[in-house]
mmCIF file of C-alpha atoms and ligand atoms in Angstrom:
data_model
loop_
_atom_site.group_PDB
_atom_site.id
_atom_site.type_symbol
_atom_site.label_atom_id
_atom_site.label_comp_id
_atom_site.label_asym_id
_atom_site.label_seq_id
_atom_site.Cartn_x
_atom_site.Cartn_y
_atom_site.Cartn_z
ATOM 1 C CA MET A 1 14.636 -28.962 -3.862
ATOM 2 C CA GLU A 2 13.672 -26.775 -0.885
ATOM 3 C CA ARG A 3 10.083 -27.468 0.153
ATOM 4 C CA LYS A 4 7.762 -24.468 0.526
ATOM 5 C CA ILE A 5 4.302 -24.751 2.012
ATOM 6 C CA LEU A 6 1.724 -22.715 0.127
ATOM 7 C CA LEU A 7 -1.429 -22.002 2.121
ATOM 8 C CA ASN A 8 -2.709 -19.580 -0.546
ATOM 9 C CA PRO A 9 -5.637 -20.665 -2.762
ATOM 10 C CA GLY A 10 -3.400 -21.869 -5.622
ATOM 11 C CA PRO A 11 -0.907 -22.292 -7.120
ATOM 12 C CA ALA A 12 -0.539 -25.173 -4.705
ATOM 13 C CA THR A 13 2.453 -26.953 -3.189
ATOM 14 C CA THR A 14 3.580 -29.553 -5.759
ATOM 15 C CA THR A 15 5.569 -32.759 -5.517
ATOM 16 C CA ASP A 16 9.141 -32.801 -6.788
ATOM 17 C CA THR A 17 8.195 -35.498 -9.288
ATOM 18 C CA VAL A 18 5.695 -33.088 -10.869
ATOM 19 C CA LYS A 19 8.256 -30.264 -10.876
ATOM 20 C CA TYR A 20 10.906 -32.431 -12.543
ATOM 21 C CA ALA A 21 8.451 -33.863 -15.100
ATOM 22 C CA GLN A 22 8.855 -30.555 -16.921
ATOM 23 C CA ILE A 23 12.470 -31.311 -17.757
ATOM 24 C CA VAL A 24 12.108 -33.180 -21.040
ATOM 25 C CA PRO A 25 14.028 -33.243 -24.311
ATOM 26 C CA ASP A 26 12.905 -30.478 -26.679
ATOM 27 C CA ILE A 27 9.938 -31.544 -28.749
ATOM 28 C CA CYS A 28 7.776 -29.888 -31.389
ATOM 29 C CA PRO A 29 4.185 -30.154 -30.125
ATOM 30 C CA ARG A 30 2.969 -31.011 -33.639
ATOM 31 C CA GLU A 31 4.671 -34.420 -33.374
ATOM 32 C CA LYS A 32 2.569 -37.590 -33.009
ATOM 33 C CA GLU A 33 4.224 -38.297 -29.668
ATOM 34 C CA PHE A 34 2.834 -35.054 -28.276
ATOM 35 C CA VAL A 35 -0.615 -35.630 -29.796
ATOM 36 C CA LYS A 36 -0.676 -38.914 -27.880
ATOM 37 C CA LEU A 37 0.122 -37.082 -24.650
ATOM 38 C CA MET A 38 -2.697 -34.587 -25.282
ATOM 39 C CA LYS A 39 -5.176 -37.399 -25.924
ATOM 40 C CA GLN A 40 -4.331 -39.087 -22.627
ATOM 41 C CA ILE A 41 -4.597 -35.810 -20.712
ATOM 42 C CA ARG A 42 -7.985 -34.952 -22.274
ATOM 43 C CA GLU A 43 -9.398 -38.354 -21.363
ATOM 44 C CA ASP A 44 -8.015 -38.248 -17.829
ATOM 45 C CA LEU A 45 -9.464 -34.780 -17.187
ATOM 46 C CA VAL A 46 -12.956 -36.112 -17.980
ATOM 47 C CA LYS A 47 -12.348 -39.183 -15.841
ATOM 48 C CA VAL A 48 -11.635 -37.009 -12.770
ATOM 49 C CA VAL A 49 -15.282 -35.854 -12.784
ATOM 50 C CA HIS A 50 -16.621 -39.297 -13.739
ATOM 51 C CA GLY A 51 -17.862 -38.226 -17.174
ATOM 52 C CA ALA A 52 -18.703 -40.848 -19.806
ATOM 53 C CA PRO A 53 -16.248 -40.241 -22.667
ATOM 54 C CA GLU A 54 -18.975 -40.386 -25.348
ATOM 55 C CA GLU A 55 -20.964 -37.725 -23.555
ATOM 56 C CA TYR A 56 -18.310 -35.413 -22.108
ATOM 57 C CA THR A 57 -15.037 -34.048 -23.374
ATOM 58 C CA SER A 58 -12.344 -31.657 -22.248
ATOM 59 C CA VAL A 59 -10.876 -28.685 -24.061
ATOM 60 C CA LEU A 60 -7.602 -27.132 -22.929
ATOM 61 C CA PHE A 61 -6.446 -23.550 -23.138
ATOM 62 C CA CYS A 62 -3.131 -21.906 -22.398
ATOM 63 C CA GLY A 63 -3.839 -19.511 -19.559
ATOM 64 C CA SER A 64 -4.763 -19.138 -15.905
ATOM 65 C CA GLY A 65 -8.114 -20.273 -14.491
ATOM 66 C CA THR A 66 -9.952 -17.122 -15.517
ATOM 67 C CA ILE A 67 -9.516 -18.079 -19.177
ATOM 68 C CA SER A 68 -11.988 -20.967 -18.663
ATOM 69 C CA MET A 69 -14.574 -18.575 -17.208
ATOM 70 C CA ASP A 70 -14.040 -16.260 -20.181
ATOM 71 C CA VAL A 71 -14.284 -19.150 -22.680
ATOM 72 C CA CYS A 72 -17.526 -20.573 -21.257
ATOM 73 C CA LEU A 73 -19.271 -17.225 -21.054
ATOM 74 C CA ASN A 74 -18.235 -15.891 -24.451
ATOM 75 C CA SER A 75 -18.804 -19.178 -26.315
ATOM 76 C CA LEU A 76 -21.954 -20.745 -24.895
ATOM 77 C CA LEU A 77 -24.586 -18.043 -25.232
ATOM 78 C CA PRO A 78 -26.876 -18.235 -28.287
ATOM 79 C CA ALA A 79 -27.719 -14.936 -30.038
ATOM 80 C CA GLY A 80 -30.495 -12.962 -28.334
ATOM 81 C CA LYS A 81 -30.281 -14.987 -25.112
ATOM 82 C CA LYS A 82 -29.274 -14.138 -21.560
ATOM 83 C CA VAL A 83 -26.891 -15.341 -18.846
ATOM 84 C CA LEU A 84 -27.996 -15.689 -15.227
ATOM 85 C CA VAL A 85 -25.063 -15.330 -12.819
ATOM 86 C CA VAL A 86 -25.769 -16.697 -9.344
ATOM 87 C CA ASN A 87 -23.510 -14.362 -7.391
ATOM 88 C CA ASN A 88 -22.425 -14.722 -3.779
ATOM 89 C CA GLY A 89 -18.762 -13.876 -4.009
ATOM 90 C CA ALA A 90 -15.750 -12.422 -5.772
ATOM 91 C CA TYR A 91 -15.466 -15.151 -8.419
ATOM 92 C CA SER A 92 -19.096 -14.973 -9.524
ATOM 93 C CA SER A 93 -18.686 -11.175 -9.584
ATOM 94 C CA ARG A 94 -15.780 -11.752 -11.963
ATOM 95 C CA ALA A 95 -18.110 -13.799 -14.200
ATOM 96 C CA ALA A 96 -20.618 -10.924 -14.224
ATOM 97 C CA GLU A 97 -17.768 -8.585 -15.148
ATOM 98 C CA ILE A 98 -16.817 -10.856 -18.064
ATOM 99 C CA CYS A 99 -20.453 -10.734 -19.316
ATOM 100 C CA ASN A 100 -20.283 -6.973 -19.034
ATOM 101 C CA TYR A 101 -17.046 -6.706 -21.045
ATOM 102 C CA TYR A 102 -18.454 -8.923 -23.836
ATOM 103 C CA ASP A 103 -21.706 -6.933 -23.796
ATOM 104 C CA LEU A 104 -23.662 -10.128 -23.134
ATOM 105 C CA PRO A 105 -27.194 -9.661 -21.808
ATOM 106 C CA TYR A 106 -26.999 -10.911 -18.218
ATOM 107 C CA ILE A 107 -28.709 -10.882 -14.862
ATOM 108 C CA ASP A 108 -26.430 -10.511 -11.870
ATOM 109 C CA LEU A 109 -28.437 -12.212 -9.112
ATOM 110 C CA LYS A 110 -26.615 -11.057 -5.997
ATOM 111 C CA PHE A 111 -26.683 -12.665 -2.582
ATOM 112 C CA SER A 112 -24.716 -11.734 0.495
ATOM 113 C CA VAL A 113 -21.226 -13.305 0.441
ATOM 114 C CA ASP A 114 -21.730 -15.167 3.714
ATOM 115 C CA VAL A 115 -24.961 -16.983 2.841
ATOM 116 C CA LEU A 116 -26.019 -19.680 0.410
ATOM 117 C CA PRO A 117 -27.936 -18.486 -2.654
ATOM 118 C CA ASP A 118 -31.720 -18.756 -2.275
ATOM 119 C CA LEU A 119 -33.029 -21.458 -4.613
ATOM 120 C CA GLY A 120 -36.546 -19.999 -4.564
ATOM 121 C CA GLU A 121 -35.242 -16.661 -5.806
ATOM 122 C CA ILE A 122 -33.236 -18.372 -8.534
ATOM 123 C CA GLU A 123 -36.340 -20.221 -9.675
ATOM 124 C CA THR A 124 -38.435 -17.044 -9.683
ATOM 125 C CA VAL A 125 -35.928 -15.355 -11.994
ATOM 126 C CA LEU A 126 -35.742 -18.372 -14.309
ATOM 127 C CA GLU A 127 -39.515 -18.646 -14.425
ATOM 128 C CA SER A 128 -40.006 -14.985 -15.247
ATOM 129 C CA ASP A 129 -37.380 -14.768 -17.979
ATOM 130 C CA PRO A 130 -37.524 -17.396 -20.737
ATOM 131 C CA ASP A 131 -34.549 -15.731 -22.475
ATOM 132 C CA ILE A 132 -32.119 -17.167 -19.940
ATOM 133 C CA ALA A 133 -30.145 -19.831 -21.822
ATOM 134 C CA LEU A 134 -27.119 -20.099 -19.542
ATOM 135 C CA VAL A 135 -26.957 -20.326 -15.753
ATOM 136 C CA TYR A 136 -23.574 -19.730 -14.145
ATOM 137 C CA ALA A 137 -22.525 -20.512 -10.567
ATOM 138 C CA THR A 138 -19.338 -20.981 -8.558
ATOM 139 C CA HIS A 139 -18.904 -24.244 -6.667
ATOM 140 C CA ASN A 140 -16.527 -23.076 -3.925
ATOM 141 C CA GLU A 141 -16.337 -19.283 -3.711
ATOM 142 C CA THR A 142 -12.616 -19.164 -3.040
ATOM 143 C CA GLY A 143 -12.804 -15.718 -1.396
ATOM 144 C CA THR A 144 -14.960 -16.958 1.470
ATOM 145 C CA GLY A 145 -14.742 -20.754 1.160
ATOM 146 C CA ILE A 146 -18.523 -21.217 0.936
ATOM 147 C CA LEU A 147 -19.785 -24.315 -0.894
ATOM 148 C CA ASN A 148 -22.727 -23.595 -3.193
ATOM 149 C CA PRO A 149 -25.534 -26.112 -3.857
ATOM 150 C CA ILE A 150 -24.681 -26.691 -7.495
ATOM 151 C CA ARG A 151 -26.685 -29.889 -7.938
ATOM 152 C CA GLU A 152 -29.849 -28.040 -6.912
ATOM 153 C CA ILE A 153 -29.053 -24.942 -9.003
ATOM 154 C CA GLY A 154 -28.300 -27.227 -11.968
ATOM 155 C CA ALA A 155 -31.645 -28.984 -11.589
ATOM 156 C CA LEU A 156 -33.382 -25.593 -11.743
ATOM 157 C CA ALA A 157 -31.372 -24.538 -14.802
ATOM 158 C CA HIS A 158 -32.395 -27.721 -16.589
ATOM 159 C CA LYS A 159 -36.037 -27.413 -15.528
ATOM 160 C CA TYR A 160 -36.072 -24.105 -17.427
ATOM 161 C CA HIS A 161 -34.056 -25.471 -20.367
ATOM 162 C CA ALA A 162 -30.883 -23.539 -19.689
ATOM 163 C CA ALA A 163 -27.352 -24.932 -19.811
ATOM 164 C CA PHE A 164 -25.446 -24.964 -16.515
ATOM 165 C CA VAL A 165 -21.860 -23.749 -16.217
ATOM 166 C CA VAL A 166 -20.047 -24.176 -12.911
ATOM 167 C CA ASP A 167 -16.735 -22.691 -11.899
ATOM 168 C CA THR A 168 -15.201 -25.684 -10.135
ATOM 169 C CA THR A 169 -11.683 -24.226 -10.231
ATOM 170 C CA SER A 170 -11.250 -24.549 -6.474
ATOM 171 C CA THR A 171 -12.941 -27.946 -6.031
ATOM 172 C CA TYR A 172 -11.981 -29.974 -9.134
ATOM 173 C CA ALA A 173 -9.725 -32.932 -8.236
ATOM 174 C CA MET A 174 -10.237 -32.192 -4.537
ATOM 175 C CA ARG A 175 -13.927 -32.575 -3.628
ATOM 176 C CA PRO A 176 -15.377 -35.482 -5.595
ATOM 177 C CA ILE A 177 -17.533 -34.218 -8.508
ATOM 178 C CA TYR A 178 -19.924 -36.327 -10.585
ATOM 179 C CA ILE A 179 -20.533 -34.199 -13.642
ATOM 180 C CA LYS A 180 -23.810 -35.826 -14.736
ATOM 181 C CA GLU A 181 -25.342 -36.471 -11.317
ATOM 182 C CA ASP A 182 -24.356 -32.952 -10.235
ATOM 183 C CA ASN A 183 -26.343 -31.553 -13.209
ATOM 184 C CA ILE A 184 -23.250 -29.838 -14.621
ATOM 185 C CA ASP A 185 -23.042 -29.183 -18.363
ATOM 186 C CA PHE A 186 -19.699 -27.415 -18.157
ATOM 187 C CA CYS A 187 -17.166 -27.227 -15.388
ATOM 188 C CA MET A 188 -13.621 -25.950 -15.355
ATOM 189 C CA ALA A 189 -10.327 -25.856 -13.531
ATOM 190 C CA SER A 190 -6.707 -24.890 -13.793
ATOM 191 C CA ALA A 191 -3.744 -27.235 -13.459
ATOM 192 C CA GLN A 192 -2.167 -25.419 -10.499
ATOM 193 C CA LYS A 193 -5.062 -25.979 -8.117
ATOM 194 C CA GLY A 194 -6.621 -29.370 -7.352
ATOM 195 C CA LEU A 195 -4.324 -31.352 -9.596
ATOM 196 C CA MET A 196 -1.243 -29.843 -7.953
ATOM 197 C CA ALA A 197 0.482 -29.233 -11.299
ATOM 198 C CA MET A 198 2.020 -26.111 -12.818
ATOM 199 C CA THR A 199 0.469 -22.773 -13.776
ATOM 200 C CA GLY A 200 -0.303 -21.960 -17.394
ATOM 201 C CA VAL A 201 -2.895 -24.481 -18.550
ATOM 202 C CA SER A 202 -6.633 -24.556 -17.847
ATOM 203 C CA TYR A 203 -9.500 -26.650 -19.116
ATOM 204 C CA VAL A 204 -13.224 -26.772 -19.662
ATOM 205 C CA ILE A 205 -14.928 -30.137 -19.252
ATOM 206 C CA GLY A 206 -18.331 -30.288 -20.811
ATOM 207 C CA ASN A 207 -21.157 -31.814 -22.705
ATOM 208 C CA ARG A 208 -20.016 -32.719 -26.197
ATOM 209 C CA LYS A 209 -23.444 -32.244 -27.771
ATOM 210 C CA LEU A 210 -23.772 -28.737 -26.361
ATOM 211 C CA ILE A 211 -20.293 -27.828 -27.583
ATOM 212 C CA GLU A 212 -21.264 -29.022 -31.057
ATOM 213 C CA GLU A 213 -24.447 -26.934 -30.922
ATOM 214 C CA SER A 214 -22.405 -23.907 -29.953
ATOM 215 C CA ARG A 215 -20.779 -23.855 -33.399
ATOM 216 C CA HIS A 216 -23.798 -21.770 -34.458
ATOM 217 C CA PHE A 217 -23.520 -19.281 -31.601
ATOM 218 C CA PRO A 218 -21.916 -15.860 -32.132
ATOM 219 C CA LYS A 219 -18.099 -15.986 -32.089
ATOM 220 C CA ARG A 220 -17.079 -13.297 -29.628
ATOM 221 C CA SER A 221 -13.412 -14.196 -29.292
ATOM 222 C CA TYR A 222 -10.892 -15.657 -31.692
ATOM 223 C CA TYR A 223 -8.326 -17.168 -29.326
ATOM 224 C CA CYS A 224 -10.800 -18.129 -26.597
ATOM 225 C CA ASN A 225 -13.702 -19.728 -28.451
ATOM 226 C CA LEU A 226 -14.701 -23.125 -27.069
ATOM 227 C CA TYR A 227 -16.043 -24.609 -30.285
ATOM 228 C CA MET A 228 -13.046 -23.538 -32.377
ATOM 229 C CA GLN A 229 -10.603 -25.046 -29.905
ATOM 230 C CA TYR A 230 -12.716 -28.224 -29.597
ATOM 231 C CA GLU A 231 -12.949 -28.641 -33.356
ATOM 232 C CA TYR A 232 -9.187 -28.354 -33.704
ATOM 233 C CA PHE A 233 -8.667 -30.932 -30.971
ATOM 234 C CA GLU A 234 -11.108 -33.317 -32.646
ATOM 235 C CA LYS A 235 -9.510 -32.911 -36.070
ATOM 236 C CA HIS A 236 -5.827 -32.701 -35.157
ATOM 237 C CA GLY A 237 -5.613 -33.940 -31.566
ATOM 238 C CA GLU A 238 -3.983 -30.794 -30.281
ATOM 239 C CA MET A 239 -4.400 -27.181 -29.285
ATOM 240 C CA HIS A 240 -5.007 -24.741 -32.126
ATOM 241 C CA PHE A 241 -1.983 -22.626 -31.212
ATOM 242 C CA THR A 242 1.304 -23.408 -29.456
ATOM 243 C CA PRO A 243 0.587 -25.255 -26.180
ATOM 244 C CA PRO A 244 2.585 -24.785 -22.962
ATOM 245 C CA VAL A 245 4.656 -27.900 -23.717
ATOM 246 C CA GLN A 246 6.560 -28.449 -20.461
ATOM 247 C CA THR A 247 3.545 -27.504 -18.332
ATOM 248 C CA LEU A 248 1.624 -30.309 -20.042
ATOM 249 C CA TYR A 249 4.301 -32.872 -19.167
ATOM 250 C CA ALA A 250 3.920 -31.800 -15.547
ATOM 251 C CA LEU A 251 0.126 -32.121 -15.860
ATOM 252 C CA LYS A 252 0.488 -35.644 -17.201
ATOM 253 C CA GLN A 253 2.594 -36.583 -14.177
ATOM 254 C CA ALA A 254 0.152 -34.836 -11.802
ATOM 255 C CA LEU A 255 -2.778 -36.815 -13.254
ATOM 256 C CA LYS A 256 -0.811 -40.020 -12.802
ATOM 257 C CA GLU A 257 -0.182 -39.109 -9.148
ATOM 258 C CA TYR A 258 -3.837 -38.084 -8.720
ATOM 259 C CA PHE A 259 -5.089 -41.524 -9.760
ATOM 260 C CA GLU A 260 -2.375 -43.238 -7.721
ATOM 261 C CA GLU A 261 -3.359 -41.353 -4.569
ATOM 262 C CA GLY A 262 -7.045 -42.009 -5.283
ATOM 263 C CA GLU A 263 -10.015 -39.643 -5.259
ATOM 264 C CA GLU A 264 -11.270 -40.638 -1.833
ATOM 265 C CA GLU A 265 -7.846 -40.733 -0.162
ATOM 266 C CA LYS A 266 -6.968 -37.343 -1.594
ATOM 267 C CA TRP A 267 -10.216 -35.802 -0.390
ATOM 268 C CA ASP A 268 -9.598 -37.354 3.049
ATOM 269 C CA ARG A 269 -6.167 -35.776 3.117
ATOM 270 C CA HIS A 270 -7.514 -32.310 2.227
ATOM 271 C CA SER A 271 -10.220 -32.749 4.872
ATOM 272 C CA ARG A 272 -7.569 -33.690 7.455
ATOM 273 C CA VAL A 273 -5.584 -30.579 6.606
ATOM 274 C CA PHE A 274 -8.722 -28.424 6.748
ATOM 275 C CA GLU A 275 -9.695 -29.810 10.172
ATOM 276 C CA ALA A 276 -6.156 -29.242 11.421
ATOM 277 C CA ILE A 277 -6.305 -25.586 10.281
ATOM 278 C CA HIS A 278 -9.584 -25.119 12.155
ATOM 279 C CA LYS A 279 -8.330 -26.824 15.276
ATOM 280 C CA GLU A 280 -5.215 -24.649 15.425
ATOM 281 C CA LEU A 281 -7.176 -21.461 14.684
ATOM 282 C CA ASP A 282 -9.594 -22.333 17.488
ATOM 283 C CA LYS A 283 -6.658 -22.748 19.881
ATOM 284 C CA LEU A 284 -5.515 -19.224 19.011
ATOM 285 C CA GLY A 285 -9.055 -17.849 19.270
ATOM 286 C CA PHE A 286 -9.165 -16.723 15.616
ATOM 287 C CA ARG A 287 -12.618 -16.498 14.017
ATOM 288 C CA ASP A 288 -13.716 -17.386 10.513
ATOM 289 C CA VAL A 289 -16.310 -15.760 8.266
ATOM 290 C CA ILE A 290 -18.532 -18.548 6.970
ATOM 291 C CA LYS A 291 -20.625 -20.898 9.090
ATOM 292 C CA ARG A 292 -18.617 -24.082 9.531
ATOM 293 C CA GLU A 293 -21.216 -26.390 7.989
ATOM 294 C CA TRP A 294 -21.329 -24.269 4.811
ATOM 295 C CA GLN A 295 -17.598 -24.352 4.196
ATOM 296 C CA ALA A 296 -16.344 -26.321 1.185
ATOM 297 C CA GLY A 297 -13.507 -27.819 3.220
ATOM 298 C CA LEU A 298 -10.678 -26.124 1.334
ATOM 299 C CA VAL A 299 -10.461 -22.434 2.211
ATOM 300 C CA VAL A 300 -10.741 -20.796 5.619
ATOM 301 C CA ALA A 301 -11.393 -17.039 5.502
ATOM 302 C CA VAL A 302 -10.180 -15.716 8.862
ATOM 303 C CA LYS A 303 -11.152 -12.390 10.426
ATOM 304 C CA TYR A 304 -8.340 -10.069 11.490
ATOM 305 C CA PRO A 305 -8.148 -9.884 15.268
ATOM 306 C CA GLU A 306 -9.068 -6.456 16.613
ATOM 307 C CA ASP A 307 -5.664 -5.949 18.144
ATOM 308 C CA GLU A 308 -3.545 -2.843 17.580
ATOM 309 C CA ASN A 309 -0.453 -5.004 17.175
ATOM 310 C CA TRP A 310 -1.941 -7.178 14.424
ATOM 311 C CA ASP A 311 -0.404 -6.464 11.038
ATOM 312 C CA PHE A 312 -1.115 -8.922 8.230
ATOM 313 C CA ASP A 313 1.896 -7.927 6.143
ATOM 314 C CA LYS A 314 4.235 -8.393 9.086
ATOM 315 C CA ILE A 315 2.936 -11.851 9.993
ATOM 316 C CA HIS A 316 2.899 -12.787 6.324
ATOM 317 C CA ASP A 317 6.569 -11.835 5.977
ATOM 318 C CA TYR A 318 7.483 -13.603 9.208
ATOM 319 C CA CYS A 319 5.911 -16.839 7.920
ATOM 320 C CA TYR A 320 7.205 -16.407 4.376
ATOM 321 C CA GLU A 321 10.792 -16.118 5.569
ATOM 322 C CA ARG A 322 10.286 -19.459 7.298
ATOM 323 C CA GLY A 323 8.841 -21.259 4.262
ATOM 324 C CA PHE A 324 5.085 -20.735 4.688
ATOM 325 C CA THR A 325 2.918 -18.593 2.431
ATOM 326 C CA ILE A 326 -0.395 -17.177 3.695
ATOM 327 C CA TYR A 327 -2.758 -15.075 1.634
ATOM 328 C CA PRO A 328 -4.835 -11.894 1.937
ATOM 329 C CA GLY A 329 -8.622 -12.025 1.848
ATOM 330 C CA LYS A 330 -10.972 -11.333 -1.021
ATOM 331 C CA ILE A 331 -14.229 -10.205 0.573
ATOM 332 C CA GLY A 332 -14.834 -6.575 -0.406
ATOM 333 C CA ASP A 333 -13.659 -4.294 2.400
ATOM 334 C CA ALA A 334 -13.854 -6.970 5.097
ATOM 335 C CA LYS A 335 -10.535 -7.469 6.880
ATOM 336 C CA THR A 336 -9.714 -11.129 6.363
ATOM 337 C CA PHE A 337 -6.883 -13.442 5.362
ATOM 338 C CA ARG A 338 -6.979 -16.996 4.035
ATOM 339 C CA LEU A 339 -5.511 -20.372 4.898
ATOM 340 C CA CYS A 340 -6.140 -23.106 2.346
ATOM 341 C CA ALA A 341 -5.981 -26.890 2.337
ATOM 342 C CA LEU A 342 -4.920 -27.241 -1.325
ATOM 343 C CA GLY A 343 -1.768 -28.932 -2.541
ATOM 344 C CA ALA A 344 0.637 -31.710 -1.627
ATOM 345 C CA ILE A 345 0.579 -31.049 2.115
ATOM 346 C CA ASP A 346 -0.633 -32.926 5.190
ATOM 347 C CA GLU A 347 -1.425 -32.387 8.889
ATOM 348 C CA LYS A 348 2.241 -32.216 9.896
ATOM 349 C CA ASP A 349 2.758 -29.175 7.633
ATOM 350 C CA ILE A 350 -0.151 -27.449 9.364
ATOM 351 C CA SER A 351 1.230 -28.056 12.850
ATOM 352 C CA ASP A 352 4.659 -26.843 11.654
ATOM 353 C CA PHE A 353 3.024 -23.754 10.192
ATOM 354 C CA PHE A 354 1.080 -22.919 13.354
ATOM 355 C CA HIS A 355 4.226 -23.275 15.398
ATOM 356 C CA VAL A 356 5.774 -20.495 13.295
ATOM 357 C CA PHE A 357 2.530 -18.469 13.182
ATOM 358 C CA ARG A 358 2.185 -18.492 16.976
ATOM 359 C CA GLU A 359 5.825 -17.461 17.368
ATOM 360 C CA GLY A 360 5.220 -14.600 14.939
ATOM 361 C CA LEU A 361 2.131 -13.446 16.840
ATOM 362 C CA GLN A 362 4.086 -13.524 20.107
ATOM 363 C CA GLU A 363 6.938 -11.526 18.587
ATOM 364 C CA MET A 364 4.432 -8.926 17.331
ATOM 365 C CA ARG A 365 2.767 -8.921 20.763
ATOM 366 C CA VAL A 366 -0.634 -9.871 19.370
ATOM 367 C CA LYS A 367 -2.834 -11.141 22.223
ATOM 368 C CA ILE A 368 -3.594 -14.868 22.371
ATOM 369 C CA PRO A 369 -6.453 -15.777 22.398
ATOM 370 C CA ALA A 370 -7.184 -13.258 19.670
ATOM 371 C CA VAL A 371 -9.318 -10.260 20.624
ATOM 372 C CA TYR A 372 -12.654 -9.543 18.930
ATOM 373 C CA HIS A 373 -15.198 -6.991 20.077
ATOM 374 C CA GLU A 374 -18.186 -8.458 18.234
ATOM 375 C CA VAL A 375 -20.162 -11.425 19.502
ATOM 376 C CA SER A 376 -19.024 -14.624 17.757
ATOM 377 C CA ASN A 377 -21.317 -16.744 15.538
ATOM 378 C CA GLU A 378 -21.357 -19.464 18.156
ATOM 379 C CA GLU A 379 -22.420 -17.135 20.967
ATOM 380 C CA GLU A 380 -25.218 -15.443 18.970
HETATM 381 C C1 PLP B 1 -8.341 -19.625 -8.795
HETATM 382 C C2 PLP B 1 -9.721 -19.465 -9.262
HETATM 383 C C3 PLP B 1 -9.994 -18.986 -10.557
HETATM 384 C C4 PLP B 1 -8.924 -18.601 -11.534
HETATM 385 O O1 PLP B 1 -8.042 -17.636 -11.109
HETATM 386 P P1 PLP B 1 -6.700 -17.370 -11.950
HETATM 387 O O2 PLP B 1 -5.993 -16.363 -11.110
HETATM 388 O O3 PLP B 1 -7.095 -16.840 -13.285
HETATM 389 O O4 PLP B 1 -5.986 -18.684 -12.068
HETATM 390 C C5 PLP B 1 -11.310 -18.942 -10.958
HETATM 391 N N1 PLP B 1 -12.312 -19.303 -10.153
HETATM 392 C C6 PLP B 1 -12.097 -19.752 -8.908
HETATM 393 C C7 PLP B 1 -13.262 -20.162 -8.073
HETATM 394 C C8 PLP B 1 -10.797 -19.837 -8.418
HETATM 395 O O5 PLP B 1 -10.577 -20.309 -7.180
#
């Protein structure tokens, strides 16, 4: 199979063994054999974040990553209570939008996208509003690549007796996560990101006791209710409605490869790739958006050079035709693009990519080093 290098923030580059794991004899997912597969996957998903199986469980849904955000928000809020969204980026804004669409009472606590949320401000809001029962934050804001202090935010949530939901979609199975020590009650991800599996299945990993309590909360969705899906899994060992069968075989293989590679080794590999991206960008004089020490180590949001010959679509197409996919930015009106360290790639792929990227820039007559009129972060 031709190998393509995806530098977009998911779906990620996958191994051929994961791709081919989808080719299986036809099977009805109500068979015992499939129930066994689901059981193994559910246990492994909890293991990735070091959760004790008595205390934490995982619940799968057929959908992209956003379904997990939707599920947590619509299922985990008791009647008459409020959600606090800690918002410093596009993905937490999406969470606020979900609250809005479900008519959930919520506070959208906004911070600038290029800074860490202020813990003092979060505490002030929690202190002043005892109705807040759910605090929501994003671990790695994939639009900017900033890493939020979830352990600290979680400690505050718990101090004020609120449950803590974290969108870990772009860190799960990449950056090591310890669900209990990190003060997380619920986290989430999607198979096509950290686990380097296929699109179409996503999961919530969370506190079993809190899920059981949520049976009494208002049911705001039929297909996407966490308790209903959990209860069906507990009773029958499978998803309530038809699961994405072949996608789950790929996920099983991806989990096997995850544990074979090892948590630490995998994180080292992503870090290597991330450092290589930075090194090559520095050589070309490209600038990024977020202070280096705040970056999660997975996404680099790069500023467009201020060069009349720069054209993102053109350079994108140039790279794409040569097997490399780069991705537009997601920071309001700011002119950025992204290079990500997700997937089954290593340093060599990054040097190969930058070889092509530099060639493309030269063909477009973009100046190297890249031109910026503003003073850089380092020079300030
Ligand atoms: C990718 C991602 C999602 C989910 O996006 P989908 O397009 O629905 O898969 C959610 N949150 C974060 C932080 C992400 O990176």
